[in-house]
Structure formats: C-alpha cells, structure tokens
C-alpha positions in Angstrom: -121.2 46.7 32.6 -122.6 50.5 32.8 -122.2 53.2 30.4 -121.7 55.5 33.1 -117.7 57.5 32.3 -115.0 55.7 33.9 -112.5 58.2 36.7 -110.3 59.7 35.3 -106.1 59.5 36.0 -105.5 61.5 39.2 -109.1 62.2 39.6 -109.7 61.9 43.3 -112.7 59.0 44.2 -114.6 58.4 47.2 -116.3 55.1 47.8 -119.2 56.0 49.9 -121.4 53.6 52.0 -119.5 50.1 52.2 -118.5 47.7 54.7 -115.1 49.0 55.5 -112.5 46.1 56.8 -109.5 48.3 57.2 -107.3 45.6 58.3 -105.2 48.1 60.8 -104.0 46.7 63.7 -107.0 46.6 65.5 -108.9 45.1 62.6 -111.6 48.0 62.5 -114.5 47.3 60.7 -116.7 50.6 59.7 -120.1 48.9 58.8 -121.0 52.1 56.7 -117.8 53.7 55.8 -116.2 55.9 53.1 -112.8 55.4 51.6 -111.4 59.1 50.2 -108.3 58.4 47.5 -106.2 61.3 46.4 -103.1 61.9 44.9 -102.9 58.0 44.9 -103.1 57.6 48.7 -105.9 57.3 51.0 -106.5 60.4 52.3 -109.3 59.3 55.0 -111.6 56.2 56.0 -114.6 57.0 58.0 -118.2 57.4 57.8 -119.6 60.7 56.2 -116.4 61.7 54.6 -116.7 65.1 52.9 -115.2 64.8 49.5 -112.7 67.4 47.4 -114.5 69.5 44.6 -114.6 66.9 41.3 -114.0 63.7 43.3 -115.7 60.5 41.5 -117.9 58.9 43.9 -118.5 54.9 43.6 -121.4 53.3 45.4 -120.2 51.1 47.8 -123.3 49.9 49.5 -123.8 46.3 49.8 -120.3 45.8 49.2 -117.3 45.5 51.2 -114.1 47.8 51.0 -110.7 45.7 51.6 -107.0 46.6 50.6 -105.7 45.0 47.3 -104.7 41.1 48.1 -100.7 40.3 48.2 -99.3 37.2 46.6 -96.1 36.3 48.3 -95.0 33.5 46.0 -96.1 32.9 42.2 -94.3 31.2 39.7 -95.9 33.5 37.1 -93.9 32.5 34.2 -95.5 29.3 34.2 -99.0 31.1 33.5 -98.3 30.5 30.0 -98.9 26.8 30.3 -102.3 27.4 33.0 -104.0 24.6 34.1 -101.7 21.7 31.8 -100.4 20.2 34.7 -104.2 19.7 36.7 -103.3 15.7 36.8 -99.5 16.2 38.0 -97.6 15.0 41.0 -94.8 17.4 42.3 -92.3 14.5 40.5 -94.0 15.3 37.0 -93.8 19.0 37.7 -90.0 18.5 38.1 -89.6 16.6 34.9 -91.6 18.9 32.8 -89.8 21.9 33.9 -86.5 21.3 35.3 -85.2 18.4 32.2 -88.1 19.2 29.6 -90.1 22.0 28.3 -89.5 24.6 31.0 -85.7 24.4 30.0 -86.9 25.7 26.4 -88.8 28.4 27.5 -87.5 31.5 25.7 -87.2 35.1 27.3 -90.3 35.7 25.2 -92.2 32.7 26.8 -91.3 34.1 30.1 -92.8 37.0 29.5 -96.0 36.0 28.2 -96.3 34.3 30.9 -95.6 37.3 33.6 -97.8 39.5 31.3 -100.6 37.6 31.6 -99.9 36.3 35.0 -99.9 40.5 36.1 -103.3 40.7 34.6 -105.1 38.2 36.1 -103.5 38.7 39.4 -105.3 42.5 39.5 -108.6 41.0 37.6 -109.3 38.8 41.0 -108.1 41.9 43.4 -104.4 41.1 43.9 -102.8 44.5 43.7 -99.1 43.2 44.9 -97.3 39.7 43.8 -94.0 38.4 44.5 -93.0 36.7 40.7 -90.9 34.0 42.4 -89.3 33.8 38.4 -87.1 30.6 38.8 -86.8 29.8 35.0 -84.2 33.0 34.8 -81.4 30.5 33.0 -79.9 33.9 31.4 -79.5 37.6 32.3 -81.7 37.8 29.0 -84.6 35.3 30.7 -84.0 37.7 33.5 -84.6 41.2 31.6 -87.6 39.8 30.5 -88.8 39.4 33.8 -88.2 42.2 34.7 -89.2 44.2 31.8 -92.6 42.4 31.4 -93.2 42.9 35.0 -91.9 46.9 35.3 -94.6 47.4 32.1 -97.4 45.9 33.6 -100.2 47.6 35.9 -100.2 46.9 39.0 -97.6 45.9 41.8 -94.3 43.2 41.9 -91.6 41.9 44.0 -89.0 40.2 41.3 -87.6 37.0 43.1 -84.8 36.5 41.1 -84.0 32.9 40.7 -82.5 30.0 38.4 -83.1 26.6 38.7 -80.7 25.6 36.2 -77.7 26.7 37.6 -76.6 26.0 41.4 -77.5 29.3 43.6 -73.8 30.0 44.9 -72.9 30.3 40.9 -75.8 32.9 39.4 -75.9 34.8 42.3 -72.5 35.8 41.2 -73.0 36.6 37.9 -72.6 41.0 37.5 -75.3 40.9 35.1 -78.0 39.1 37.5 -77.0 41.4 40.4 -77.8 44.5 37.6 -81.2 43.1 36.9 -82.1 42.5 40.6 -80.6 45.7 41.9 -82.7 47.6 39.2 -85.5 45.6 40.2 -84.6 46.8 43.7 -84.4 50.5 42.9 -86.9 51.3 39.7 -89.8 53.1 40.7 -91.9 51.0 38.5 -91.2 48.1 41.0 -92.1 47.5 44.2 -88.7 45.5 45.3 -86.9 42.6 44.6 -85.8 39.3 46.8 -83.8 36.0 45.4 -85.3 32.7 45.1 -83.6 29.8 45.6 -83.6 26.1 47.8 -81.0 24.8 50.7 -81.7 21.0 50.5 -78.7 21.1 53.2 -75.4 19.7 51.5 -73.0 19.4 53.3 -70.5 22.4 53.8 -73.4 24.8 53.0 -72.3 25.5 49.4 -75.1 28.3 49.3 -73.0 30.6 51.5 -72.4 33.2 48.2 -76.1 33.1 47.5 -76.6 34.6 51.1 -73.7 36.9 50.8 -75.0 38.4 47.6 -78.4 39.2 49.3 -77.0 41.2 52.1 -74.8 43.1 49.9 -77.9 44.2 47.7 -80.1 44.6 50.4 -82.8 42.2 49.6 -84.7 39.1 51.2 -83.9 35.7 50.7 -87.2 33.4 49.3 -87.0 29.7 49.8 -88.8 26.6 49.8 -88.1 25.1 53.1 -90.2 22.0 54.3 -90.9 20.6 50.7 -91.0 16.9 51.8 -88.1 14.8 50.3 -86.5 17.7 48.8 -85.5 20.8 51.6 -86.5 19.7 55.1 -84.8 20.2 58.6 -81.5 19.9 57.2 -81.4 22.9 55.4 -82.8 24.7 57.9 -80.4 23.8 60.4 -77.5 24.1 57.8 -79.6 28.4 57.2 -79.6 28.5 60.8 -76.2 26.8 62.2 -73.9 29.6 59.5 -76.0 32.6 60.2 -78.0 33.1 57.2 -81.6 33.0 58.4 -82.0 36.8 58.9 -85.4 39.0 59.6 -87.9 39.2 57.0 -87.2 36.1 55.1 -89.8 34.4 53.4 -90.0 30.5 53.9 -92.3 29.0 51.4 -94.7 25.7 52.0 -92.6 24.8 55.7 -95.0 22.1 55.7 -92.3 19.2 56.7 -90.7 20.6 59.3 -89.7 20.2 62.9 -90.7 22.1 65.8 -87.1 22.8 66.0 -86.9 24.2 62.6 -90.0 26.4 63.5 -88.4 28.0 66.2 -85.4 29.0 64.0 -87.8 30.4 61.9 -89.6 32.3 64.5 -86.2 33.1 66.4 -84.7 34.8 63.7 -88.1 36.5 62.3 -88.6 34.7 59.1 -92.1 34.6 57.6 -93.9 31.7 56.0 -95.9 31.7 53.0 -98.5 29.4 53.1 -99.3 28.1 48.9 -102.4 25.2 50.8 -103.7 24.4 47.1 -100.4 22.8 46.6 -99.4 21.8 50.0 -102.5 19.3 49.6 -102.1 18.3 46.0 -98.7 18.2 45.3 -97.7 16.6 48.8 -94.6 19.0 50.3 -96.1 18.2 53.4 -99.8 18.9 55.2 -100.3 22.9 54.9 -98.7 23.9 58.1 -101.4 27.1 60.0 -101.6 25.3 63.2 -97.7 24.6 63.4 -97.2 28.7 62.5 -100.0 29.8 65.0 -98.2 27.0 67.5 -95.1 28.9 67.5 -96.2 32.4 66.0 -94.6 32.6 62.8 -96.3 35.3 60.6 -97.9 33.9 57.5 -99.0 35.0 54.3 -101.0 33.6 51.3 -99.5 32.1 47.9 -101.1 31.1 44.8 -97.8 29.0 43.9 -98.7 27.9 40.0 -101.4 28.2 37.7 -100.1 25.7 35.8 -102.4 23.3 38.8 -104.1 26.1 40.8 -106.9 28.8 41.3 -105.1 31.9 40.9 -106.9 34.0 43.4 -106.8 34.3 47.2 -110.4 33.5 47.3 -109.3 30.1 46.7 -106.0 30.2 48.9 -108.2 31.6 51.8 -110.9 28.9 51.7 -108.6 26.4 51.4 -106.7 27.0 53.8 -109.6 27.2 56.3 -111.1 24.3 55.0 -107.5 21.9 55.7 -106.7 23.3 59.2 -110.1 22.6 60.5 -110.2 19.1 58.9 -106.8 18.4 60.7 -108.2 19.6 63.7 -110.9 17.1 63.5 -109.1 14.3 61.9 -106.7 14.5 65.1 -110.0 14.9 67.4 -111.8 11.6 66.2 -108.4 9.6 66.7 -108.8 9.2 70.6 -112.7 10.2 70.3 -112.9 13.9 71.0 -115.2 15.9 68.8 -113.7 19.6 68.2 -116.6 22.0 69.6 -114.3 25.6 68.7 -112.6 25.9 65.4 -109.3 27.0 66.4 -108.7 29.3 62.6 -111.2 31.7 62.1 -111.9 33.3 58.6 -110.4 37.1 60.2 -107.5 35.1 60.4 -106.8 33.9 56.9 -108.2 37.6 55.2 -105.0 39.3 57.5 -102.9 37.1 55.9 -104.2 37.7 52.7 -103.5 41.2 53.0 -101.7 42.7 56.2 -99.6 39.1 56.4 -98.1 40.0 52.7 -97.6 43.2 53.4 -95.0 42.4 56.1 -93.8 39.5 54.6 -92.7 41.9 52.1 -91.6 44.4 53.9 -94.3 47.2 53.1 -96.6 47.1 55.9 -96.0 51.0 56.1 -97.4 51.2 52.6 -100.1 48.9 51.4 -102.0 46.1 53.7 -104.4 47.6 55.1 -107.3 51.0 54.8 -105.2 53.6 56.4 -104.5 57.5 56.0 -101.5 58.1 54.2 -101.3 54.5 52.8 -100.7 54.0 49.1 -104.3 53.7 47.7 -104.6 49.6 46.7 -108.0 49.5 47.4 -110.4 46.6 46.2 -114.6 46.7 46.2 -116.0 43.2 46.6 -119.9 44.0 45.2 -122.0 42.4 43.0 -125.7 43.5 42.5 -126.4 40.9 40.2 -125.5 37.6 42.5 -128.1 36.5 44.9 -124.3 35.3 46.8 -123.9 39.0 48.0 -126.9 39.4 50.1 -127.0 39.6 52.5 -123.4 40.5 54.0 -123.7 39.5 57.7 -120.4 38.5 58.5 -117.9 40.3 56.1 -114.8 38.5 56.9 -117.1 34.6 56.3 -118.2 36.5 53.1 -115.0 37.0 51.6 -113.8 33.4 52.6 -116.8 31.1 51.6 -119.0 33.4 49.5 -117.2 35.9 47.0 -115.3 34.7 43.9 -112.9 36.6 42.1 -116.1 37.4 39.7 -117.5 39.6 42.8 -114.5 41.9 42.3 -116.2 45.1 41.1 -113.5 47.9 41.5 -109.7 47.6 42.1 -107.0 50.5 42.3 -103.6 50.7 42.1 -102.0 53.6 43.6 -105.6 55.5 42.8 -105.5 54.3 39.5 -108.6 52.4 38.5 -107.4 49.3 36.9 -110.9 47.1 37.4 -114.2 48.8 37.1 -117.8 48.0 37.1 -116.7 44.1 36.8 -114.5 44.8 33.9 -110.7 44.9 34.1 -109.6 47.8 32.1 -105.9 48.1 32.3 -103.1 46.6 30.3 -103.4 44.8 27.1 -105.3 41.6 27.1 -105.7 41.2 23.3 -101.9 41.8 23.0 -101.1 39.4 25.7 -103.5 36.5 24.2 -101.3 36.9 20.8 -98.0 36.2 22.8 -99.7 33.6 24.7 -100.8 31.7 21.4 -97.4 32.3 20.2 -96.0 30.8 23.4 -98.3 27.8 23.6 -97.7 26.7 19.6 -94.0 27.1 20.0 -94.0 24.8 22.9 -96.6 22.4 21.7 -94.6 22.2 18.4 -91.5 21.5 20.1 -93.1 18.6 21.6 -95.0 16.9 19.3 -98.9 16.1 19.4 -98.2 12.8 21.4 -96.1 13.9 23.8 -98.1 16.9 24.2 -101.3 14.8 25.3 -99.4 12.5 27.6 -97.8 15.2 29.4 -101.0 16.9 30.0 -102.4 13.3 30.5 -100.5 11.3 32.4 -100.8 7.4 32.8 -100.6 5.9 36.6 -97.7 3.9 36.5 -96.9 0.6 38.3 -94.4 1.8 39.7 -92.8 5.4 40.1 -90.1 6.7 38.0 -89.0 8.9 40.9 -89.1 7.9 43.9 -87.8 11.3 45.4 -88.8 14.5 42.9 -85.0 15.9 43.6 -83.4 13.0 42.0 -84.4 14.5 38.3 -80.9 16.7 39.0 -78.2 16.1 36.6 -74.5 16.4 37.4 -73.8 19.1 40.3 -76.1 22.0 39.6 -78.5 23.1 42.3 -82.0 23.6 42.0 -84.9 25.6 42.8 -88.4 23.7 44.2 -91.9 24.0 43.3 
C-alpha cells in the first residue's frame, strides 16, 4: 500500500484511463475511460473528462472500472461461524442452525455476524447486500440486526425473517413490523424485505405474511425450488392465492417445473442464484439455463459463509461453470458436441451488478456507471499481479481471472471504503473482538467434543433425516437455507 494521502470525505474523485464497464442497458464499454464522482453521485462517464479543482485523481490504467456488485441473498448473521460447515449437507445445516446452536444465538451474536459480513462484502467489491436475516427469534434480535447494518459502511437491505416461528405469526407482531418499517425508511439503510418460505401446506397459512408485505410496501423474498422442501406446490399455492407480485425474489428456484417458472415470469418475479450453494447442498441443479429459457431476470448471491466463498468472483465463475457443464453433459448423452457456449461471461457480470439492482428495485440508483446514479464504483486493478495483465476481454477477466485481492478501490456513495487494496472503513479490530466472544460462547455451550463432531461430521451408514424439513418440531413454520 502506498503512502499517498487518501481522498477526503466529500472530495470529488476522478478515475482516469480505465476499462469502463458501464453496465448500462447497452453494456457500453469505454476502453480508456474516466469516471467522475461529485457529491456522492456519478457526474460523468467518458474519455478525457475535465475535473473540478481539487478533485482527487486515481490512475485506473491497467484496471477495470465497474459498478459495485450486489448480493441479493446472504445470511449475514451466520458469518460468525465462517467455514465451520465446509463438510455439511443441507440436513446438517438445518440441524445445527434450526435445532441446536443457531437457536442459541444471542442478539449480540447476530450483530457480530452482520458486522463482519458487511466488511467482508465491501472488501470484495460488493457494495449492496440483502441480509436474509432468518435468525431473528425475538424483536431484540431484530433490533440488533438492524443496528449492526445501519452502523456499518455499505448499503444493506434487511430481509426480516424468523425461522423459529411460523411466518403468519411473527409478521403480525407490532414490534417486528416497526423494525421492518424502520429498515424501509431509515436513510442509513437501502430498504427492507420480508423473508419466509412457502412449503405448500394446505390452506395457504402464509396469507397473513403476504398481506403484511403488501401493507408495509415491501417485497417478499423466499427460498423456492429447494429439493424436498419448497417445490412446485409452494409456487402453486402462492399463484392461486394471488400472492406472487412484481419484484418478489425467488431464491435458488432450482427444482421447479416449467409451469412454475412460467408463473414467476408472468408475475414479474426475479430469481437469486446461489450456485455454490445449489451445487453443494442439493437444492437442485443451478437453474441459469431455465431462467434464460423463460426470460426470468436473475441476480447472484452468496447464501452463507458457513460454507461458501463470500465474494461475487466465485459466484460468477461457479455459475458459468455449472451452466456450461450441464450443457455439455446433456449433449454428450446423445453423442452430440457443444460447439458454442450459450451462457456468456458478460451475462453473469450483468447479474452481479445490474441484475442485483433490478432485484431489489433500485436499478434507477445503482447497478451501472451512469450519470446521476449513486457513486458505487469498484476499481479492479493489481499492478503487482501477473494475473492482471494483459486484459484483453474485461468480462472474461472479471469472471475467470480476477479475485477479491485485485479489488483496488471501492466507493459507496462517493466515499472511499477500500483504497489501494486495503479496507479502510469500519472497525475490524472491534468486530474481531465481538466475533471472538461469539465463537467462545458457542463453543462453550456445545462442548469441545460436540463442537469438533459438528465441524467434521462422520459419514453414517444411514441418513438421520431423509427430508431436511423433517427437522421441524410441532406446528411452527420454518425457513430454509
């Protein structure tokens, strides 16, 4: 990291001579372009821009300028247990988080996970995250989630959820509704959603939860198309009861029929792909091909860092790989050869930026580098890495070559949060201390033997649960992974 002084708060910033991926409607590329930021917004994009007096100049030559990436589904609270479940199945995840220690998370543990996840996202160039916060067992947990996001650098949408109680119950709690309203309206936040699942129970008991979303004017985000859990019956119940609305987000959507995809498309829904999750957990084969077939807008997401990579480079790369692998596999079954790839790297870069903005209803504000939009700008540049030269195909470079270590500078609303390769926003030492407290608490609650067994599950002769949703106790509803 250089000793050069950093930009000052509110100072105009101009990026010079980068490869600018505007991600506008035409996907315009400016090979040697500038991006001027003034008063928190993009003032101009183009070659050889004049800059106001006192503007801070950043040399983007040899790098790629792009909009901040947008993650439309991340269980941020679970980042407190980052990597713990690397060898889990979806069933083991459900047992841990829904029956055992996920139910023991205190409000401060939810906050600790959110705080580190917020910094983690920014460090990798993700400027907006949807916190699919389904561990909010009490309003106190909800307040902790809200406060941690509102006090963190970056943009966040609080998708309020409660895996311990049926959605038709917790959405009627006046205290919960107040938190959702606060997340919707507070200027420090980027909006609110309501997060719950629809397994397809008779009688459509989730109707009051959908009504709450309509009353509060927020979208519903739901895990759909999860094998053995939320399949076509759930979509059928929602559609038949008029609950599917434009802007609703269907996460995974990996085990659905053509009819269900048609219903999502017809009602203006979008799908959040979490390809690493779908591959590992078995929700179904990552459905990028099905979404393209039915014209359903897509975005990308991380899901949870208890397993997966926490950056969009991994999400983009895995999504392209999964789709191309399926295309080749299908062709090979009939002795055919794929000679032209259908999914293109440009498309998944769109899903990571513009598609994410569309999914959260903010395409008029973020998701592309265009005049007047909020200045969420990412510079991918690393003069010390041979991997970053030459840049011949910038979309291909982002998807297959670059990584979070190549994120040079990140702006959120014109304010610098990462500079010259180092995160400068937030209080990482303070967050680390909170995380240490959470991990020590959970380890103590479980005991060393169970802690180690949970991290390194044996392979039993017989499955404990044949269906991951059999974990439910009593009549309470639940939210998936």
